Tab-separated table of C-alpha atoms in Angstrom:
chain	number	residue	atom	x	y	z
A	1	MET	CA	101.481	92.053	107.561
A	2	PRO	CA	101.577	88.281	107.962
A	3	VAL	CA	104.871	86.572	107.212
A	4	VAL	CA	103.983	83.356	105.405
A	5	SER	CA	106.583	80.969	104.037
A	6	HIS	CA	105.992	79.387	100.658
A	7	THR	CA	107.001	75.815	99.961
A	8	ALA	CA	108.198	73.804	96.999
A	9	SER	CA	104.766	72.245	96.731
A	10	ASP	CA	103.184	75.537	95.653
A	11	ASP	CA	102.088	75.394	92.036
A	12	ALA	CA	103.581	77.666	89.384
A	13	ASN	CA	100.614	80.032	89.340
A	14	LEU	CA	100.926	80.770	93.050
A	15	ASN	CA	104.714	80.763	93.113
A	16	PRO	CA	106.066	81.866	89.732
A	17	SER	CA	109.713	82.001	88.834
A	18	ALA	CA	111.147	85.043	87.118
A	19	ALA	CA	111.093	83.096	83.852
A	20	LEU	CA	107.388	82.351	84.192
A	21	CYS	CA	106.807	85.975	85.160
A	22	ALA	CA	108.447	87.021	81.902
A	23	VAL	CA	106.410	84.559	79.828
A	24	GLN	CA	103.145	85.724	81.359
A	25	ALA	CA	104.124	89.361	80.901
A	26	ALA	CA	104.711	88.748	77.198
A	27	SER	CA	101.101	87.657	76.671
A	28	ASN	CA	98.575	89.910	74.965
A	29	GLY	CA	96.204	92.194	76.856
A	30	PHE	CA	96.649	94.440	79.865
A	31	ARG	CA	99.535	93.209	81.994
A	32	LEU	CA	99.580	94.105	85.677
A	33	ALA	CA	102.702	93.408	87.730
A	34	VAL	CA	101.529	92.370	91.189
A	35	VAL	CA	104.600	93.069	93.285
A	36	THR	CA	105.563	90.445	95.857
A	37	SER	CA	108.666	89.404	97.785
A	38	THR	CA	110.662	86.286	98.557
A	39	VAL	CA	108.677	86.064	101.804
A	40	TYR	CA	105.701	85.030	99.668
A	41	ALA	CA	106.614	85.124	96.001
A	42	GLY	CA	103.298	84.222	94.419
A	43	PHE	CA	99.743	85.428	94.867
A	44	HIS	CA	98.798	85.132	98.511
A	45	PRO	CA	95.674	82.970	99.027
A	46	ASP	CA	93.867	85.950	100.533
A	47	ASP	CA	94.285	87.730	97.169
A	48	ALA	CA	92.813	84.851	95.144
A	49	GLY	CA	89.475	86.628	94.768
A	50	LEU	CA	91.243	89.791	93.628
A	51	VAL	CA	93.189	87.867	90.969
A	52	ASP	CA	89.980	86.351	89.606
A	53	ALA	CA	88.166	89.688	89.677
A	54	LEU	CA	90.995	91.437	87.818
A	55	ARG	CA	90.876	88.815	85.071
A	56	GLY	CA	87.149	89.458	84.809
A	57	HIS	CA	88.034	93.038	83.823
A	58	GLY	CA	90.515	91.935	81.170
A	59	ILE	CA	93.527	92.556	83.375
A	60	GLU	CA	96.118	89.783	83.604
A	61	PRO	CA	97.880	89.912	86.998
A	62	VAL	CA	101.421	88.543	87.163
A	63	ALA	CA	103.194	87.984	90.493
A	64	CYS	CA	106.776	89.315	90.387
A	65	VAL	CA	109.265	89.664	93.238
A	66	TRP	CA	110.260	93.301	93.643
A	67	ASN	CA	114.021	92.731	93.952
A	68	ASP	CA	114.378	89.906	91.421
A	69	PRO	CA	116.946	91.267	88.914
A	70	ASP	CA	115.541	89.068	86.149
A	71	VAL	CA	112.120	90.744	86.115
A	72	ASP	CA	111.702	93.081	83.141
A	73	TRP	CA	109.269	95.706	84.435
A	74	THR	CA	109.006	97.339	80.997
A	75	ARG	CA	106.873	94.395	79.859
A	76	PHE	CA	104.022	95.551	82.091
A	77	ASP	CA	101.315	98.161	81.649
A	78	ALA	CA	100.930	98.997	85.341
A	79	VAL	CA	102.166	98.007	88.809
A	80	LEU	CA	100.292	97.038	91.956
A	81	VAL	CA	102.331	96.662	95.161
A	82	ARG	CA	100.913	93.834	97.309
A	83	THR	CA	103.090	91.585	99.460
A	84	THR	CA	106.508	93.245	99.699
A	85	TRP	CA	106.755	91.952	103.247
A	86	ASP	CA	110.529	92.261	103.507
A	87	TYR	CA	111.013	95.847	102.328
A	88	PHE	CA	112.053	97.115	105.764
A	89	ARG	CA	114.959	94.652	105.797
A	90	HIS	CA	116.250	96.072	102.495
A	91	TYR	CA	115.023	99.630	102.834
A	92	ASP	CA	117.597	101.490	100.740
A	93	GLU	CA	117.284	98.894	97.974
A	94	PHE	CA	113.505	99.171	98.136
A	95	LEU	CA	113.611	102.953	97.740
A	96	ALA	CA	115.970	102.484	94.795
A	97	TRP	CA	113.423	100.099	93.246
A	98	TYR	CA	110.799	102.825	93.674
A	99	ASP	CA	113.074	105.201	91.797
A	100	HIS	CA	113.522	102.644	89.018
A	101	ILE	CA	109.768	102.173	88.589
A	102	GLU	CA	109.285	105.930	88.622
A	103	GLY	CA	111.951	106.346	85.959
A	104	LEU	CA	110.120	103.869	83.737
A	105	GLY	CA	106.972	105.966	83.992
A	106	LEU	CA	104.808	102.970	84.866
A	107	PRO	CA	101.385	103.693	86.405
A	108	ILE	CA	101.382	102.375	89.970
A	109	ALA	CA	98.919	101.970	92.819
A	110	ASN	CA	99.400	103.456	95.286
A	111	GLU	CA	101.435	106.287	93.792
A	112	LEU	CA	105.130	106.434	94.615
A	113	PRO	CA	105.242	109.684	96.647
A	114	LEU	CA	102.582	108.248	98.972
A	115	LEU	CA	104.436	104.935	99.266
A	116	ARG	CA	107.696	106.697	100.139
A	117	TRP	CA	105.976	108.839	102.768
A	118	ASN	CA	104.214	105.844	104.295
A	119	SER	CA	107.371	103.732	104.464
A	120	ASN	CA	108.635	105.593	107.555
A	121	LYS	CA	106.358	105.607	110.593
A	122	ARG	CA	107.408	109.132	111.475
A	123	TYR	CA	104.392	110.067	109.359
A	124	LEU	CA	102.377	109.522	112.550
A	125	LEU	CA	103.921	112.670	114.021
A	126	GLU	CA	102.937	114.628	110.902
A	127	LEU	CA	99.372	113.387	111.188
A	128	ALA	CA	99.259	114.334	114.869
A	129	ALA	CA	100.242	117.872	113.874
A	130	HIS	CA	97.180	117.848	111.586
A	131	GLY	CA	94.805	116.930	114.396
A	132	VAL	CA	94.787	113.140	114.117
A	133	ALA	CA	94.617	111.352	117.464
A	134	ILE	CA	97.552	108.944	117.615
A	135	ILE	CA	99.081	106.962	120.437
A	136	PRO	CA	101.502	109.350	122.224
A	137	THR	CA	104.784	108.869	120.372
A	138	VAL	CA	108.422	109.813	120.866
A	139	SER	CA	111.008	109.262	118.135
A	140	ALA	CA	114.646	108.491	118.989
A	141	ARG	CA	117.790	107.060	117.428
A	142	GLY	CA	118.873	103.662	118.708
A	143	ASP	CA	121.876	105.040	120.540
A	144	ALA	CA	119.628	107.595	122.293
A	145	LEU	CA	116.817	105.267	123.387
A	146	ALA	CA	117.981	104.999	126.988
A	147	GLU	CA	117.879	108.783	127.282
A	148	ALA	CA	114.478	108.951	125.572
A	149	VAL	CA	112.835	106.568	128.048
A	150	ALA	CA	114.614	107.894	131.153
A	151	ALA	CA	111.571	109.931	132.190
A	152	MET	CA	109.193	106.976	131.692
A	153	THR	CA	110.289	104.855	134.656
A	154	GLY	CA	107.545	102.476	135.670
A	155	GLN	CA	105.650	102.787	132.384
A	156	ASP	CA	104.823	99.832	130.137
A	157	VAL	CA	106.052	100.842	126.676
A	158	VAL	CA	106.420	99.447	123.168
A	159	ILE	CA	109.457	100.290	121.049
A	160	LYS	CA	109.541	99.651	117.287
A	161	PRO	CA	111.702	100.856	114.382
A	162	THR	CA	110.295	103.693	112.291
A	163	VAL	CA	110.818	101.446	109.249
A	164	SER	CA	109.527	98.000	110.138
A	165	GLY	CA	106.811	95.414	109.835
A	166	GLY	CA	105.632	92.152	111.367
A	167	ALA	CA	106.892	93.150	114.860
A	168	TRP	CA	110.486	93.219	113.543
A	169	HIS	CA	112.858	94.515	116.269
A	170	THR	CA	109.803	95.378	118.356
A	171	MET	CA	109.911	95.083	122.134
A	172	ARG	CA	107.615	95.657	125.059
A	173	GLY	CA	108.616	96.125	128.685
A	174	ARG	CA	108.409	98.192	131.836
A	175	VAL	CA	110.943	101.007	131.956
A	176	GLY	CA	113.335	100.610	134.859
A	177	GLU	CA	113.170	96.833	135.118
A	178	ALA	CA	116.249	94.726	134.422
A	179	ALA	CA	114.487	92.701	131.742
A	180	PHE	CA	113.551	95.911	129.917
A	181	ALA	CA	117.139	97.182	130.013
A	182	GLU	CA	118.349	93.861	128.586
A	183	LEU	CA	115.874	93.999	125.692
A	184	LEU	CA	116.697	97.645	125.047
A	185	ALA	CA	120.417	96.939	124.888
A	186	ALA	CA	119.825	94.209	122.287
A	187	LEU	CA	118.131	96.523	119.797
A	188	PRO	CA	120.256	97.652	116.811
A	189	ARG	CA	121.659	101.082	117.577
A	190	ASP	CA	121.773	102.249	113.960
A	191	LEU	CA	117.984	102.339	113.521
A	192	ASP	CA	115.438	105.019	114.352
A	193	TYR	CA	112.627	104.034	116.728
A	194	LEU	CA	109.214	105.042	117.982
A	195	VAL	CA	108.510	104.803	121.710
A	196	GLN	CA	104.841	104.496	122.691
A	197	PRO	CA	102.931	103.555	125.835
A	198	PHE	CA	101.495	100.062	125.644
A	199	MET	CA	97.743	100.215	125.057
A	200	PRO	CA	96.025	97.588	127.245
A	201	GLU	CA	92.900	97.975	125.108
A	202	ILE	CA	94.642	95.910	122.415
A	203	VAL	CA	94.568	92.898	124.728
A	204	ALA	CA	91.202	93.658	126.300
A	205	GLU	CA	89.226	94.721	123.218
A	206	GLY	CA	91.440	94.215	120.167
A	207	GLU	CA	92.942	96.276	117.347
A	208	TRP	CA	90.772	97.601	114.530
A	209	SER	CA	91.670	97.400	110.847
A	210	LEU	CA	89.466	99.281	108.380
A	211	MET	CA	89.883	98.820	104.621
A	212	PHE	CA	89.300	101.652	102.131
A	213	PHE	CA	89.479	101.541	98.320
A	214	ASP	CA	89.699	104.817	96.393
A	215	GLY	CA	88.489	106.605	99.514
A	216	ARG	CA	85.451	104.344	99.958
A	217	TYR	CA	85.067	102.320	103.141
A	218	SER	CA	84.782	98.605	102.388
A	219	HIS	CA	84.976	96.477	105.537
A	220	ALA	CA	86.716	96.071	108.875
A	221	VAL	CA	88.131	93.356	111.083
A	222	LEU	CA	88.862	93.280	114.788
A	223	LYS	CA	92.223	91.654	115.508
A	224	LYS	CA	93.055	90.092	118.860
A	225	PRO	CA	96.279	88.626	120.232
A	226	SER	CA	96.540	85.108	121.581
A	227	ALA	CA	96.429	84.559	125.330
A	228	GLY	CA	99.492	85.966	127.034
A	229	ASP	CA	100.678	87.963	124.006
A	230	TYR	CA	100.142	91.536	122.814
A	231	ARG	CA	100.938	91.084	119.099
A	232	VAL	CA	97.893	90.674	116.873
A	233	GLN	CA	99.762	89.262	113.849
A	234	THR	CA	98.770	85.738	112.856
A	235	ASP	CA	102.456	84.737	113.060
A	236	PHE	CA	102.135	85.066	116.828
A	237	GLY	CA	98.769	83.377	117.143
A	238	GLY	CA	96.590	86.443	116.641
A	239	SER	CA	93.157	86.276	115.048
A	240	ALA	CA	90.908	88.572	113.012
A	241	SER	CA	87.133	88.561	112.613
A	242	LEU	CA	84.863	90.591	110.371
A	243	THR	CA	83.285	93.253	112.604
A	244	GLU	CA	81.382	96.429	111.805
A	245	PRO	CA	82.975	99.505	113.399
A	246	SER	CA	80.991	102.104	115.267
A	247	PRO	CA	80.248	105.436	113.552
A	248	ALA	CA	82.865	107.049	115.797
A	249	ILE	CA	85.597	104.636	114.700
A	250	LEU	CA	84.678	105.020	111.040
A	251	ALA	CA	84.661	108.816	111.344
A	252	ALA	CA	88.084	108.774	113.010
A	253	ALA	CA	89.526	106.598	110.231
A	254	ARG	CA	88.128	108.927	107.587
A	255	HIS	CA	89.570	111.919	109.452
A	256	ALA	CA	93.024	110.313	109.323
A	257	LEU	CA	92.754	109.791	105.565
A	258	GLU	CA	91.587	113.371	105.103
A	259	ALA	CA	94.719	114.500	106.935
A	260	VAL	CA	96.824	112.421	104.529
A	261	ALA	CA	95.075	114.161	101.639
A	262	ALA	CA	95.772	117.540	103.262
A	263	LEU	CA	99.470	116.656	103.223
A	264	GLY	CA	99.214	116.336	99.441
A	265	TYR	CA	98.492	112.623	99.006
A	266	ARG	CA	94.947	112.743	97.657
A	267	ASP	CA	95.052	109.691	95.408
A	268	GLN	CA	94.591	106.748	97.775
A	269	ALA	CA	93.924	103.569	95.796
A	270	TYR	CA	93.925	101.312	98.835
A	271	VAL	CA	94.736	101.577	102.523
A	272	ARG	CA	94.253	99.763	105.789
A	273	VAL	CA	93.672	101.980	108.822
A	274	ASP	CA	94.814	100.375	112.086
A	275	GLY	CA	93.901	101.704	115.494
A	276	VAL	CA	92.535	101.065	118.950
A	277	MET	CA	89.475	102.382	120.735
A	278	THR	CA	90.280	103.981	124.100
A	279	ALA	CA	88.315	105.861	126.730
A	280	ASP	CA	89.382	109.038	124.906
A	281	GLY	CA	88.266	107.785	121.485
A	282	PHE	CA	89.930	106.086	118.534
A	283	ARG	CA	93.721	106.293	118.445
A	284	LEU	CA	95.484	105.710	115.135
A	285	MET	CA	98.260	103.135	115.278
A	286	GLU	CA	99.245	102.838	111.636
A	287	LEU	CA	98.239	103.489	108.035
A	288	GLU	CA	99.165	100.710	105.605
A	289	PHE	CA	99.398	102.056	102.042
A	290	ILE	CA	102.282	99.836	100.910
A	291	GLU	CA	101.632	96.142	101.538
A	292	PRO	CA	98.517	95.746	103.693
A	293	PHE	CA	96.882	92.402	104.276
A	294	LEU	CA	93.373	93.374	103.133
A	295	HIS	CA	91.299	90.525	104.591
A	296	PHE	CA	89.520	89.709	101.334
A	297	ALA	CA	88.685	86.212	102.593
A	298	ALA	CA	86.794	87.759	105.502
A	299	TYR	CA	84.718	89.867	103.105
A	300	PRO	CA	84.906	88.510	99.512
A	301	PRO	CA	82.891	91.370	97.893
A	302	ALA	CA	85.817	93.676	98.675
A	303	ALA	CA	87.988	91.953	96.067
A	304	ALA	CA	85.479	92.772	93.327
A	305	LEU	CA	85.221	96.351	94.590
A	306	PHE	CA	88.977	96.820	94.461
A	307	ALA	CA	89.346	95.187	91.039
A	308	ALA	CA	86.635	97.420	89.575
A	309	GLN	CA	88.337	100.480	91.031
A	310	LEU	CA	91.661	99.466	89.472
A	311	ALA	CA	89.981	98.835	86.094
A	312	ARG	CA	88.562	102.374	86.183
A	313	ARG	CA	91.933	103.772	87.197
A	314	TRP	CA	93.793	102.761	84.019
A	315	PRO	CA	91.332	102.962	81.107
A	316	SER	CA	93.742	104.751	78.755
A	317	VAL	CA	96.485	102.224	79.474
A	318	ARG	CA	94.058	99.368	78.893
A	319	GLU	CA	93.039	100.820	75.534
A	320	SER	CA	96.695	101.113	74.534
A	321	ALA	CA	97.358	97.517	75.582
A	322	ALA	CA	94.343	96.335	73.567
A	323	LEU	CA	95.650	98.142	70.467
A	324	ASP	CA	99.052	96.511	70.922
A	325	ALA	CA	97.373	93.111	71.235
A	326	GLY	CA	95.419	93.737	68.038
C-alpha cells in the first residue's frame, strides 16, 4: 500500500474535489464511485489503465474520498474501493462508512462482509486454523506486549498493529536488547498487535505479491527492500518487478483463497496475496482485499481483465442506469 502525496499541480481528473465528484456523478450512464482517500484523492497513476478500460465498457469511474461529507453516494450505481490508504488511522469511522454504504444498498466490490473481515489482520489466525501456512503469529494487546515477547529473548521479531498499513506503528528488533525495549515502549498501548519472527527470506529473496480477479490468477510481482532495510514498500525505497511464480507458490496462494471461501467469503472480486517462500514452503503474510496496489503498470493486460470482470458483475445495474439515461 504505497503512500503517495498528491500536489496542487494535479489536474482535476486525477484529483477531483467533492464538487467535481458530484458533477461527474450526475452525468448519464453507469456511475461507479472509485473510493479513494486524502492520501491520494484522485485516480492513482497505476490505475490509469483500469479507468480507461472501464470507460470502454460504458462505466464512468468517479474518484471520491471515502470520508468526504460532501460526497452523495446515492448518485452512484456501484462502489469500488481502491486507495483508502488511511483507513487504519480512522478505523471506527471507516467501519461506520461501511455501514452507511450497506444501508444504501449499493453494489460494492469487494463485498462488505469480506472487507470488514479483512480489515483486521487477526484473520491470519483463522486461516491458519484452516490449514493455511502463515508466518508463526502471536496476538497481544499493546499493554501486554512485553509479556508476549518474554519467551522470545534473542529472537529477531516484527511487531505490527492488527489494523494497519504502510508499516504504520511497525517495528523490528531483537528481543532482550535495549534498543528493542525502547521501540516497544514507544508503541501505542491501546492497539492490538501481531508478533511474528522476522523472515530473512524477505531480504534475501523478496516478498511475493500475486493478483487475482474473480478467482482467476492474473500476474505477480516480486518485491524487494532497499539495501539495509526490510520494508518492501516503495515509500522506503523498495522495488517490485513482474515475475512468474513457481507452481508451488501459485498453488499455495490459491489454497489461501480457498480457505477464505470456506469461511463464507466466496465472492472475491479482487485480491492481492502477499507471502514469502521459505525452506518449508510458501508462507502467507497478508491478503489485501480492501485497498491493494495491483501493479497494473507492471502488467497492463490485467487492467482490461479486471474491468471486464466488473462489467460482467453488474449487468442488471448497468441496464437500469441505461434506462434512466434514456
